[in-house]
Coordinates of N, CA and C in Angstrom, one line a residue:
X115 N 17.6 16.1 -1.7 CA 18.8 15.7 -1.0 C 19.7 14.8 -1.9
X116 N 20.9 14.6 -1.5 CA 21.7 13.6 -2.1 C 21.2 12.2 -2.0
X117 N 20.5 11.9 -0.8 CA 19.9 10.6 -0.6 C 18.8 10.4 -1.6
X118 N 18.0 11.4 -1.9 CA 16.9 11.2 -2.8 C 17.4 11.0 -4.2
X119 N 18.4 11.8 -4.6 CA 19.0 11.6 -5.9 C 19.6 10.2 -6.1
X120 N 20.3 9.7 -5.1 CA 20.9 8.4 -5.1 C 19.8 7.3 -5.2
X121 N 18.7 7.5 -4.5 CA 17.6 6.6 -4.5 C 16.9 6.5 -5.9
X122 N 16.8 7.7 -6.5 CA 16.2 7.8 -7.8 C 17.0 7.1 -8.9
X123 N 18.4 7.2 -8.7 CA 19.3 6.5 -9.6 C 19.2 5.0 -9.5
X124 N 19.2 4.6 -8.2 CA 19.0 3.1 -8.0 C 17.7 2.6 -8.5
X125 N 16.6 3.4 -8.3 CA 15.3 3.0 -8.8 C 15.3 2.9 -10.3
X126 N 15.9 3.9 -11.0 CA 16.0 3.9 -12.5 C 16.8 2.7 -13.0
X127 N 17.9 2.5 -12.4 CA 18.7 1.4 -12.8 C 18.0 0.1 -12.5
X128 N 17.4 0.0 -11.4 CA 16.6 -1.3 -11.1 C 15.5 -1.5 -12.1
X129 N 14.9 -0.5 -12.6 CA 13.8 -0.7 -13.6 C 14.4 -1.1 -14.9
X130 N 15.7 -0.9 -15.1 CA 16.3 -1.3 -16.4 C 17.0 -2.7 -16.3
X131 N 17.0 -3.3 -15.1 CA 17.6 -4.6 -15.0 C 16.6 -5.7 -15.4
X132 N 17.1 -6.9 -15.6 CA 16.3 -8.0 -15.9 C 15.3 -8.2 -14.8
X133 N 14.0 -8.3 -15.2 CA 12.9 -8.5 -14.2 C 13.2 -9.7 -13.3
X134 N 13.1 -9.4 -12.0 CA 13.3 -10.5 -11.0 C 14.7 -10.9 -10.8
X135 N 15.7 -10.2 -11.4 CA 17.1 -10.6 -11.2 C 17.6 -10.1 -9.9
X136 N 18.7 -10.7 -9.5 CA 19.4 -10.3 -8.2 C 19.8 -8.9 -8.3
X137 N 20.3 -8.5 -9.5 CA 20.7 -7.1 -9.7 C 19.6 -6.1 -9.5
X138 N 18.4 -6.5 -10.0 CA 17.2 -5.6 -9.9 C 16.9 -5.5 -8.4
X139 N 16.8 -6.6 -7.7 CA 16.5 -6.6 -6.3 C 17.5 -5.8 -5.5
X140 N 18.7 -5.9 -5.8 CA 19.8 -5.1 -5.1 C 19.6 -3.7 -5.3
X141 N 19.3 -3.3 -6.6 CA 19.1 -1.8 -6.8 C 17.9 -1.3 -6.1
X142 N 16.8 -2.1 -6.1 CA 15.6 -1.6 -5.5 C 15.7 -1.6 -3.9
X143 N 16.5 -2.5 -3.4 CA 16.8 -2.5 -2.0 C 17.6 -1.3 -1.6
X144 N 18.6 -1.0 -2.5 CA 19.4 0.2 -2.2 C 18.6 1.5 -2.4
X145 N 17.7 1.5 -3.3 CA 16.8 2.7 -3.5 C 15.9 2.9 -2.2
X146 N 15.4 1.8 -1.7 CA 14.6 1.9 -0.5 C 15.4 2.4 0.7
X147 N 16.6 1.9 0.8 CA 17.5 2.4 1.9 C 17.8 3.8 1.8
X148 N 18.1 4.3 0.6 CA 18.4 5.7 0.4 C 17.2 6.6 0.6
X149 N 16.0 6.2 0.1 CA 14.8 6.9 0.4 C 14.5 7.0 1.9
X150 N 14.8 6.0 2.6 CA 14.6 6.0 4.1 C 15.5 7.0 4.8
X151 N 16.7 7.1 4.3 CA 17.7 8.1 4.8 C 17.2 9.5 4.5
X152 N 16.7 9.7 3.3 CA 16.1 11.0 3.0 C 15.0 11.4 3.9
X153 N 14.1 10.4 4.1 CA 12.9 10.7 5.0 C 13.4 11.1 6.4
X154 N 14.4 10.4 6.9 CA 14.9 10.8 8.2 C 15.4 12.3 8.2
X155 N 16.1 12.7 7.2 CA 16.5 14.1 7.1 C 15.4 15.0 7.1
X156 N 14.3 14.7 6.3 CA 13.2 15.6 6.2 C 12.4 15.7 7.5
X157 N 12.4 14.6 8.2 CA 11.7 14.6 9.5 C 12.3 15.6 10.5
X158 N 13.7 15.7 10.4 CA 14.4 16.6 11.3 C 14.3 18.1 10.9
X159 N 13.8 18.3 9.6 CA 13.7 19.7 9.1 C 12.3 20.2 9.4
X160 N 12.2 21.5 9.5 CA 11.0 22.2 9.7 C 10.5 22.9 8.4
X161 N 9.2 23.2 8.4 CA 8.7 24.0 7.3 C 7.9 23.2 6.3
X162 N 7.2 23.9 5.5 CA 6.3 23.3 4.4 C 7.1 22.5 3.4
X163 N 8.2 23.1 3.0 CA 9.1 22.5 1.9 C 9.6 21.2 2.4
X164 N 10.0 21.1 3.6 CA 10.5 19.8 4.1 C 9.4 18.8 4.3
X165 N 8.2 19.3 4.7 CA 7.1 18.4 4.8 C 6.6 17.8 3.4
X166 N 6.6 18.7 2.5 CA 6.3 18.3 1.1 C 7.3 17.3 0.5
X167 N 8.6 17.6 0.8 CA 9.6 16.7 0.3 C 9.5 15.3 1.0
X168 N 9.2 15.3 2.3 CA 9.0 14.1 3.0 C 7.9 13.2 2.4
X169 N 6.8 13.9 2.1 CA 5.7 13.2 1.5 C 6.0 12.6 0.1
X170 N 6.7 13.4 -0.7 CA 7.1 13.0 -2.0 C 8.1 11.8 -1.9
X171 N 9.0 11.9 -1.0 CA 9.9 10.8 -0.8 C 9.3 9.5 -0.3
X172 N 8.3 9.7 0.6 CA 7.5 8.5 1.1 C 6.8 7.9 -0.1
X173 N 6.2 8.7 -1.0 CA 5.5 8.1 -2.1 C 6.5 7.4 -3.0
X174 N 7.7 7.9 -3.2 CA 8.7 7.2 -4.0 C 9.1 5.9 -3.4
X175 N 9.2 5.9 -2.0 CA 9.5 4.7 -1.3 C 8.4 3.6 -1.5
X176 N 7.2 4.1 -1.4 CA 6.0 3.2 -1.6 C 6.1 2.5 -3.0
X177 N 6.5 3.3 -4.0 CA 6.6 2.8 -5.4 C 7.7 1.7 -5.5
X178 N 8.8 1.9 -4.8 CA 9.8 0.9 -4.8 C 9.3 -0.4 -4.2
X179 N 8.6 -0.3 -3.1 CA 8.0 -1.5 -2.5 C 7.0 -2.1 -3.4
X180 N 6.2 -1.3 -4.1 CA 5.3 -1.9 -5.1 C 6.0 -2.7 -6.2
X181 N 7.1 -2.1 -6.7 CA 7.9 -2.7 -7.7 C 8.5 -4.1 -7.2
X182 N 8.8 -4.1 -5.9 CA 9.3 -5.3 -5.3 C 8.2 -6.3 -4.9
X183 N 7.0 -5.9 -5.0 CA 5.8 -6.6 -4.6 C 5.9 -6.9 -3.1
X184 N 6.5 -6.0 -2.4 CA 6.6 -6.0 -0.9 C 5.5 -5.2 -0.4
X185 N 4.3 -5.8 -0.4 CA 3.1 -5.0 -0.1 C 2.9 -4.7 1.3
X186 N 3.5 -5.5 2.2 CA 3.4 -5.2 3.7 C 4.2 -3.9 4.0
X187 N 5.4 -3.8 3.4 CA 6.2 -2.5 3.6 C 5.5 -1.4 2.9
X188 N 4.9 -1.6 1.8 CA 4.1 -0.5 1.1 C 3.0 0.0 2.0
X189 N 2.3 -0.9 2.7 CA 1.2 -0.5 3.6 C 1.8 0.3 4.7
X190 N 2.9 -0.1 5.2 CA 3.5 0.7 6.3 C 3.8 2.2 5.9
X191 N 4.3 2.3 4.7 CA 4.6 3.6 4.1 C 3.3 4.4 4.0
X192 N 2.3 3.8 3.5 CA 1.0 4.5 3.3 C 0.4 4.8 4.7
X193 N 0.7 4.0 5.7 CA 0.2 4.4 7.0 C 0.9 5.7 7.5
X194 N 2.1 5.9 7.1 CA 2.8 7.2 7.4 C 2.2 8.3 6.6
X195 N 2.0 8.0 5.4 CA 1.4 9.1 4.5 C 0.0 9.5 4.9
X196 N -0.8 8.5 5.3 CA -2.2 8.9 5.7 C -2.2 9.6 7.1
X197 N -1.2 9.3 7.9 CA -1.1 10.0 9.2 C -0.7 11.5 8.9
X198 N 0.1 11.7 7.9 CA 0.6 13.1 7.5 C -0.5 13.8 6.8
X199 N -1.3 13.1 6.0 CA -2.4 13.8 5.3 C -3.6 12.9 5.4
X200 N -4.3 13.0 6.5 CA -5.5 12.1 6.8 C -6.7 12.3 5.9
X201 N -6.7 13.4 5.1 CA -7.8 13.6 4.1 C -7.4 13.4 2.7
X202 N -6.3 12.7 2.5 CA -5.8 12.4 1.1 C -6.4 11.1 0.7
X203 N -7.5 11.1 -0.1 CA -8.1 9.9 -0.6 C -7.2 9.0 -1.3
X204 N -6.3 9.6 -2.2 CA -5.4 8.7 -3.0 C -4.5 7.9 -2.1
X205 N -4.1 8.4 -1.0 CA -3.2 7.6 -0.1 C -4.0 6.4 0.5
X206 N -5.2 6.6 0.8 CA -6.1 5.5 1.4 C -6.3 4.5 0.3
X207 N -6.6 5.0 -1.0 CA -6.8 4.1 -2.1 C -5.6 3.2 -2.3
X208 N -4.4 3.8 -2.3 CA -3.2 3.1 -2.6 C -2.8 2.2 -1.4
X209 N -3.1 2.6 -0.2 CA -2.9 1.7 1.0 C -3.9 0.5 0.8
X210 N -5.1 0.7 0.5 CA -6.0 -0.4 0.3 C -5.6 -1.3 -0.8
X211 N -5.1 -0.8 -1.9 CA -4.6 -1.6 -3.0 C -3.4 -2.4 -2.6
X212 N -2.5 -1.8 -1.9 CA -1.3 -2.6 -1.4 C -1.7 -3.7 -0.4
X213 N -2.6 -3.3 0.5 CA -3.0 -4.3 1.5 C -3.7 -5.5 0.8
X214 N -4.6 -5.2 -0.1 CA -5.4 -6.2 -0.9 C -4.4 -7.1 -1.6
X215 N -3.4 -6.5 -2.3 CA -2.4 -7.3 -3.1 C -1.6 -8.2 -2.2
X216 N -1.4 -7.7 -1.0 CA -0.6 -8.5 0.0 C -1.4 -9.5 0.8
X217 N -2.7 -9.5 0.5 CA -3.6 -10.5 1.3 C -4.1 -10.0 2.6
X218 N -3.9 -8.7 2.9 CA -4.3 -8.1 4.2 C -5.7 -7.5 4.0
X219 N -6.7 -8.4 4.0 CA -8.1 -7.9 3.7 C -8.6 -6.9 4.8
X220 N -8.3 -7.1 6.0 CA -8.7 -6.3 7.1 C -8.2 -4.8 6.9
X221 N -7.0 -4.7 6.6 CA -6.4 -3.3 6.4 C -7.0 -2.7 5.1
X222 N -7.1 -3.6 4.1 CA -7.7 -3.1 2.8 C -9.1 -2.6 3.0
X223 N -9.9 -3.3 3.8 CA -11.3 -2.9 4.1 C -11.3 -1.5 4.8
X224 N -10.4 -1.4 5.8 CA -10.4 -0.1 6.5 C -10.0 1.1 5.6
X225 N -8.9 0.8 4.8 CA -8.4 1.9 3.9 C -9.4 2.2 2.8
X226 N -10.0 1.2 2.2 CA -11.0 1.5 1.2 C -12.3 2.2 1.7
X227 N -12.7 1.8 2.9 CA -13.8 2.5 3.6 C -13.5 3.9 3.8
X228 N -12.3 4.3 4.3 CA -12.0 5.7 4.4 C -11.9 6.4 3.1
X229 N -11.3 5.7 2.1 CA -11.3 6.2 0.7 C -12.7 6.7 0.3
X230 N -13.6 5.8 0.4 CA -15.0 6.1 0.0 C -15.6 7.3 0.8
X231 N -15.2 7.4 2.1 CA -15.7 8.5 2.9 C -15.1 9.8 2.3
X232 N -13.9 9.8 1.8 CA -13.2 11.0 1.3 C -13.6 11.3 -0.1
X233 N -13.8 10.3 -0.9 CA -14.0 10.4 -2.4 C -15.2 9.5 -2.8
X234 N -16.4 9.8 -2.3 CA -17.5 8.9 -2.6 C -17.9 8.9 -4.1
X235 N -17.6 9.9 -4.9 CA -18.0 10.0 -6.3 C -16.8 9.9 -7.2
X236 N -15.7 9.3 -6.7 CA -14.5 9.2 -7.5 C -14.7 8.2 -8.6
X237 N -13.7 8.2 -9.5 CA -13.7 7.3 -10.7 C -13.7 5.8 -10.2
X238 N -13.0 5.6 -9.1 CA -12.9 4.2 -8.6 C -13.9 3.8 -7.6
X239 N -14.8 4.7 -7.2 CA -15.7 4.4 -6.1 C -16.6 3.1 -6.4
X240 N -17.1 2.9 -7.5 CA -17.9 1.8 -7.8 C -17.1 0.5 -7.7
X241 N -15.9 0.5 -8.2 CA -15.0 -0.7 -8.1 C -14.6 -1.0 -6.7
X242 N -14.4 0.0 -5.9 CA -14.0 -0.1 -4.5 C -15.2 -0.7 -3.7
X243 N -16.4 -0.2 -4.0 CA -17.6 -0.7 -3.3 C -17.8 -2.1 -3.7
X244 N -17.6 -2.5 -4.9 CA -17.7 -3.9 -5.3 C -16.7 -4.8 -4.6
X245 N -15.5 -4.3 -4.5 CA -14.4 -5.1 -3.8 C -14.8 -5.3 -2.3
X246 N -15.3 -4.2 -1.7 CA -15.7 -4.3 -0.3 C -16.8 -5.3 -0.2
X247 N -17.8 -5.3 -1.0 CA -18.9 -6.2 -1.0 C -18.5 -7.7 -1.1
X248 N -17.5 -7.9 -2.0 CA -17.0 -9.2 -2.2 C -16.1 -9.7 -1.1
X249 N -15.6 -8.8 -0.3 CA -14.6 -9.2 0.7 C -15.1 -8.9 2.1
X250 N -16.3 -8.6 2.3 CA -16.9 -8.4 3.6 C -17.6 -9.7 3.9
X251 N -17.2 -10.3 5.0 CA -17.8 -11.6 5.4 C -19.1 -11.3 6.2
X252 N -20.1 -12.0 5.8 CA -21.4 -11.9 6.6 C -21.4 -13.1 7.6
X253 N -22.1 -13.0 8.6 CA -22.1 -14.1 9.6 C -22.6 -15.4 8.9
X254 N -21.8 -16.5 9.1 CA -22.1 -17.8 8.5 C -23.4 -18.3 9.1
X255 N -24.2 -19.0 8.3 CA -25.4 -19.6 8.8 C -25.1 -20.7 9.8
X256 N -26.0 -20.9 10.7 CA -25.8 -21.9 11.7 C -25.7 -23.3 11.0
X257 N -24.7 -24.1 11.4 CA -24.6 -25.4 10.7 C -25.9 -26.2 10.9
X258 N -26.2 -26.9 9.8 CA -27.4 -27.8 9.9 C -26.9 -29.2 10.0
X259 N -27.7 -30.0 10.6 CA -27.2 -31.4 10.8 C -27.8 -32.3 9.8
X260 N -27.0 -33.2 9.3 CA -27.4 -34.3 8.4 C -28.0 -35.4 9.3
X261 N -28.5 -36.4 8.6 CA -29.2 -37.5 9.3 C -28.2 -38.2 10.3
X262 N -26.9 -38.1 10.0 CA -26.0 -38.8 10.8 C -25.6 -38.0 12.1
X263 N -26.1 -36.8 12.1 CA -25.8 -35.9 13.3 C -24.5 -35.1 13.1
X264 N -23.8 -35.3 12.0 CA -22.6 -34.5 11.7 C -22.9 -33.2 11.1
X265 N -22.4 -32.1 11.7 CA -22.8 -30.8 11.1 C -22.2 -30.7 9.7
X266 N -22.9 -30.1 8.8 CA -22.5 -29.8 7.4 C -21.6 -28.5 7.5
X267 N -20.5 -28.5 6.8 CA -19.6 -27.3 6.9 C -20.3 -26.2 6.2
X268 N -20.1 -25.0 6.7 CA -20.6 -23.8 6.1 C -19.7 -23.4 5.0
X269 N -20.3 -22.8 3.9 CA -19.4 -22.4 2.8 C -18.5 -21.3 3.4
X270 N -17.2 -21.4 3.0 CA -16.2 -20.3 3.5 C -16.3 -19.1 2.6
X271 N -16.2 -18.0 3.1 CA -16.2 -16.7 2.3 C -15.0 -16.6 1.5
X272 N -15.1 -16.0 0.3 CA -14.0 -15.8 -0.5 C -13.2 -14.6 -0.1
X273 N -11.9 -14.8 0.1 CA -11.0 -13.7 0.5 C -10.1 -13.3 -0.8
X274 N -9.6 -12.2 -0.8 CA -8.7 -11.8 -1.9 C -9.2 -10.5 -2.4
X275 N -9.2 -10.4 -3.7 CA -9.7 -9.2 -4.3 C -9.0 -8.8 -5.6
X276 N -8.2 -9.7 -6.1 CA -7.5 -9.4 -7.3 C -8.4 -9.6 -8.5

């Protein structure tokens, strides 16, 4: 669509702007807005070609949000993609990566767990399993009391995953 072409041009121009500049941010915001308009058009259309175009456009929109480091919006786009293709392991991996980058450990854990269900022998499976192990909180031990009767704080689990 014309919206997709416009978005691609804004995205290209944004990638050529000075990193972090107002001009780059404006171009990427305009790209996101144009991709959203294209998605609306594809939702209204029927058939496999429109469905495929919608998915491709949503992937491009997710890339724009990644460029902007707007991980929360990226996760929302991957939620749409995973609802459209619930057996697409890559979408779950990308959603987990965006959620982890944005500090949303709960969503990342859910997405990465589904990714491993879909692609247990993938290239990234070992790294994903390691990330899950590092970011899964186990029940904290019961606080022990010191001689003064003041409970000792339990060590806090590490969150993140970068």
